[in-house]
XYZ file of C-alpha atoms in Angstrom:
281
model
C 46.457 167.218 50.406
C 46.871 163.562 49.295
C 43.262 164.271 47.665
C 44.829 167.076 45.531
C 47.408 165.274 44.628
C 45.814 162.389 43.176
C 42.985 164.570 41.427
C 46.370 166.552 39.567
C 47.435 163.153 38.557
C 44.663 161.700 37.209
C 43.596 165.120 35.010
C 45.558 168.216 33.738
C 45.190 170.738 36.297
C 44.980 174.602 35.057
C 48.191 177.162 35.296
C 48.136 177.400 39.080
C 47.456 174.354 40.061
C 50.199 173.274 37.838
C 52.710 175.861 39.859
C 51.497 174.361 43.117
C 52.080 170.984 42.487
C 55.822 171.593 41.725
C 56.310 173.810 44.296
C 54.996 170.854 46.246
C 53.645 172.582 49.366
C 53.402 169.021 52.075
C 57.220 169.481 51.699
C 57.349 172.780 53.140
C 56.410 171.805 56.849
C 60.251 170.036 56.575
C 61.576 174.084 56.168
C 59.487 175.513 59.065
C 60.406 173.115 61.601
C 64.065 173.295 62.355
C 63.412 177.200 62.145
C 60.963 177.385 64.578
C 63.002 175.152 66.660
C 66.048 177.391 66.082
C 63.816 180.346 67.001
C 63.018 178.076 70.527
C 66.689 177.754 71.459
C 67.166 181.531 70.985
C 64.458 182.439 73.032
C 65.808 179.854 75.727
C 69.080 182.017 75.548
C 66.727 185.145 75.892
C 68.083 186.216 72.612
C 64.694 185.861 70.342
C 64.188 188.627 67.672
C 61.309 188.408 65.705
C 62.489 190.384 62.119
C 65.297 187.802 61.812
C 63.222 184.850 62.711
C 61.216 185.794 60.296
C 63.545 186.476 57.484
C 65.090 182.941 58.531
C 61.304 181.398 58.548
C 61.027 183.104 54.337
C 64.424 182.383 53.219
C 64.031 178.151 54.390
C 60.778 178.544 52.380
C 62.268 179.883 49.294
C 65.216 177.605 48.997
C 62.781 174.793 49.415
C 60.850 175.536 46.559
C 63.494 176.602 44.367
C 64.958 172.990 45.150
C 61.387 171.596 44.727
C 61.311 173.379 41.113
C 64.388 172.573 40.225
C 64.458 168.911 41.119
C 61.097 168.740 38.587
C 62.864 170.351 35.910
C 66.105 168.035 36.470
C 64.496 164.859 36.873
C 62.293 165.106 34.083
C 66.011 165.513 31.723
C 67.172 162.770 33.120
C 64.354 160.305 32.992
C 63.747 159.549 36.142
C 59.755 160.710 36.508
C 59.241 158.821 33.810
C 55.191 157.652 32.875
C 55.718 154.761 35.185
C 56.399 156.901 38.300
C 54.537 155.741 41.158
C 54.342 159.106 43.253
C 52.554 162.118 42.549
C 52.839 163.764 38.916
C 55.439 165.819 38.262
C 54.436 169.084 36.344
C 57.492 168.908 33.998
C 57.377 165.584 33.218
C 53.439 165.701 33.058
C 53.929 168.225 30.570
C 51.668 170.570 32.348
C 54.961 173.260 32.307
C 57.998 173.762 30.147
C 60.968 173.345 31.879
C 62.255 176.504 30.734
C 59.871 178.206 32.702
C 59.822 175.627 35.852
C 64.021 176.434 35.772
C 62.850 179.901 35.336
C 60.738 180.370 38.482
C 63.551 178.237 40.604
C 65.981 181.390 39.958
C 63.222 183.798 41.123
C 63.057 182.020 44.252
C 66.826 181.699 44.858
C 66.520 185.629 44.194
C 63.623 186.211 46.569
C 66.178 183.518 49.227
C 68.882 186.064 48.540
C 67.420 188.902 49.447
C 66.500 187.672 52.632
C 69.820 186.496 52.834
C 71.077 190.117 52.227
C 69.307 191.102 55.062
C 69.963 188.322 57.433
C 74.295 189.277 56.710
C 73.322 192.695 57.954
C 71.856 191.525 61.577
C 74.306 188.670 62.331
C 77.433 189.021 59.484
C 79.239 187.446 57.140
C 78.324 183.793 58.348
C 75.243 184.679 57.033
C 76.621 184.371 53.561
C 78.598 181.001 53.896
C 75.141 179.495 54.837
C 73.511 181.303 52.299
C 75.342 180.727 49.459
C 76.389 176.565 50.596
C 72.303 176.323 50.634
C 71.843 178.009 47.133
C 74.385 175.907 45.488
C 72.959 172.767 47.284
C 69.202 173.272 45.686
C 70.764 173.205 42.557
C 73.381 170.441 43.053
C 71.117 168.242 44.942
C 69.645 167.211 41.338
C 71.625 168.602 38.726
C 75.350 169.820 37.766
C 78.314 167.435 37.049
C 77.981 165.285 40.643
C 74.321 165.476 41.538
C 73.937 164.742 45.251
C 70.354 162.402 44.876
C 72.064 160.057 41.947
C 75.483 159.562 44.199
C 73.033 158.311 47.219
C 73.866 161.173 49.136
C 70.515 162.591 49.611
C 69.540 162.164 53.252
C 73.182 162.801 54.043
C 72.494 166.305 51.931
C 69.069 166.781 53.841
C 70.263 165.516 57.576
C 72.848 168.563 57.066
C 70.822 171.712 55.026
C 67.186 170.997 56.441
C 68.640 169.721 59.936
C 71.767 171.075 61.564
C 72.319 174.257 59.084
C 68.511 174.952 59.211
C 67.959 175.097 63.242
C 71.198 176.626 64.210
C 71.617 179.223 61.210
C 68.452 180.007 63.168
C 69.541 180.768 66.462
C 72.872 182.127 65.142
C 70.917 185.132 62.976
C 69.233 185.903 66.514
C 71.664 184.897 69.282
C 74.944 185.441 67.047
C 76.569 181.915 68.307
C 75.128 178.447 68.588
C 74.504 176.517 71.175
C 75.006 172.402 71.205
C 71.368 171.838 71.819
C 70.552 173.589 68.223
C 73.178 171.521 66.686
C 71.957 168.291 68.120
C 68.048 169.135 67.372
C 68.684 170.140 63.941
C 70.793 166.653 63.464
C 67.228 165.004 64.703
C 64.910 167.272 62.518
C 66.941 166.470 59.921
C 66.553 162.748 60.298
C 63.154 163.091 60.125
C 63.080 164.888 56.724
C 65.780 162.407 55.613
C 63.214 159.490 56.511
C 60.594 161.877 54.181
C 63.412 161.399 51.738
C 63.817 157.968 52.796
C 60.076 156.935 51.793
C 60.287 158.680 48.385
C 63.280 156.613 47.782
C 62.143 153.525 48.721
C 58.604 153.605 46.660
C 60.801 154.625 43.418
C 63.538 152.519 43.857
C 63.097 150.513 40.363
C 62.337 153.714 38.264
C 65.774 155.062 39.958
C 68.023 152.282 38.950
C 66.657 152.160 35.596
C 67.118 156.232 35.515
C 70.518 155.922 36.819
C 69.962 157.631 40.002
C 71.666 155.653 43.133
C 69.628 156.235 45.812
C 70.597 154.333 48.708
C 67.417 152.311 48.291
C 67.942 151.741 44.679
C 71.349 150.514 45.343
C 70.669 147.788 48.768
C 67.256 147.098 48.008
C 63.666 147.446 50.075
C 65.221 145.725 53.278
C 67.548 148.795 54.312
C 65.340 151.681 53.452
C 62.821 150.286 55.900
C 65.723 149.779 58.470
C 66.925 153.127 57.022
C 63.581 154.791 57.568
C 63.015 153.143 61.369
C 66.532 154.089 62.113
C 65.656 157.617 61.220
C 62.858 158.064 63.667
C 64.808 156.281 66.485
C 67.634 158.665 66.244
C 65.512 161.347 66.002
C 63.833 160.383 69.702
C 66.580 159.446 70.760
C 68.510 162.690 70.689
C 65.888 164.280 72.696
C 66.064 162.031 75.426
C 70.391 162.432 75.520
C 69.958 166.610 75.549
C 67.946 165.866 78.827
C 70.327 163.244 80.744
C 73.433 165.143 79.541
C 71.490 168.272 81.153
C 71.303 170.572 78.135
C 68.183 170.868 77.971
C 65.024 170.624 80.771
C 63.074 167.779 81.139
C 59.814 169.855 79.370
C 62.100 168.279 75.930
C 60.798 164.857 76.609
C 57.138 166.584 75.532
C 58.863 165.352 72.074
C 58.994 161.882 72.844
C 54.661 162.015 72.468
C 55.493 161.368 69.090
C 57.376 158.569 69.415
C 54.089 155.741 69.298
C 53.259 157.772 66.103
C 56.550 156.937 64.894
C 56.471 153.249 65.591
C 53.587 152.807 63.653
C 54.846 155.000 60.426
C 57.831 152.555 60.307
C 55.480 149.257 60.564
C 53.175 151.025 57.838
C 56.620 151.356 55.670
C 57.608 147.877 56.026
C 54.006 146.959 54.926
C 53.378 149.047 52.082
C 55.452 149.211 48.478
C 54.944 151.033 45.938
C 51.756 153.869 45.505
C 50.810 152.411 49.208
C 53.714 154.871 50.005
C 52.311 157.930 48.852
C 50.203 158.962 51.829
């Protein structure tokens, strides 16, 4: 992947190469986790049904690249990939798409999202539609609209919610039809870990932010507490897993999640190493 990227920013890539680097497809592992973790604590209730998993599993996808589109489109007004963006190209920016057709595709998507929604309200009701519909508006708001959520440096609080807690136990609810407190707490720990995704981004574009006018948390108290920010992230994340067990909501077979946790240590010593396009990977 990190190949790909770097051969799209160093040439112009055709059409659909184009579409699939603003779709941005490494993000979309952060939309199948908390459902398939979601999916788990339904099945631990012995309430798993595969049609609205799987509905649940399309719809994540589909808001995630609308927002991915979107966020290409919106940036690219407001400066902020400018040419002296460290990350990956952005295809609007790049000029490798129009934004009218980037913005386009994003509503084709939230479409697509909504149809699965439309079937998701007829298995498990009219919840279904406050989730829905909060998600939708969130894409678009997360970069855009009068109070964009990323330039008000409430991103990972935006992410921690929609690709954590919403995520995992919209999940279970479209199977179970209730939520338990383990999907709750899981999909507060998921989304920590997309946060710290977030986090990273953040923290490699912190100068092009603040001259862009987007206040990122990092762009606004510096390199020093997005690494913090970033380790904190992972902690939490392991750390939730281990309270589910003592409090004796979930069995000890959870714990399988702390394997990760060595992994984790050493992504948060890389981060408070690297700066800049040492970030990327």
């Amino acid at each position: 992947m990190q190949a790909t990227i770097r051969r799209l920013s160093a040439e112009p890539p055709g059409a659909v190469r184009a579409w699939i680097a603003a779709m941005r497809p490494a993000t979309l592992l952060v939309s199948v986790g908390p459902v398939l973790v979601g999916t788990a604590c339904a099945h631990a209730r012995g309430a798993l049904r595969p049609g609205p998993a799987l509905a649940a599993l399309a719809g994540a996808l589909l808001l995630q690249i609308a927002a991915n589109l979107w966020n290409d489109a919106a940036d690219a007004a407001r400066g902020a990939d400018g040419p002296d963006r460290l990350g990956p190209s952005r295809a609007v920016a790049s000029g490798w798409l129009e934004a009218r057709s980037v913005r386009r595709a994003t509503f084709a998507a939230l479409a697509a999202a909504f149809a699965m929604g439309l079937y998701l309200t007829a298995a498990a009701g009219w919840p279904v539609v406050v989730i829905g519909l909060c998600s939708m508006v969130a894409a678009l708001a997360y970069t855009s609209g009068p109070w964009p959520l990323a330039y008000r440096g409430l991103g990972e609080v935006a992410v921690v919610l929609f690709f954590g807690v919403l995520a995992t136990s919209g999940t279970e609810y479209v199977q179970a039809r209730s939520v338990s407190a383990p999907s709750v707490t899981l999909g507060v720990g998921l989304g920590c870990l997309a946060a710290a995704v977030l986090v990273v981004n953040n923290l490699r574009d912190r100068d092009a932010d603040a001259r862009a006018g987007k206040r990122t948390l990092a762009a606004r108290y510096g390199r020093r507490f997005a690494v913090a920010e970033y380790a904190a992230l992972l902690g939490l994340a392991h750390l939730l897993v281990v309270l589910l067990v003592m409090r004796g909501a979930a069995g000890p077979s959870l714990l399988l999640g702390l394997l990760t946790a060595p992994w984790a240590i050493v992504l948060a010593a890389r981060v408070r190493r690297s700066d800049g396009r040492a970030l990327n990977p």
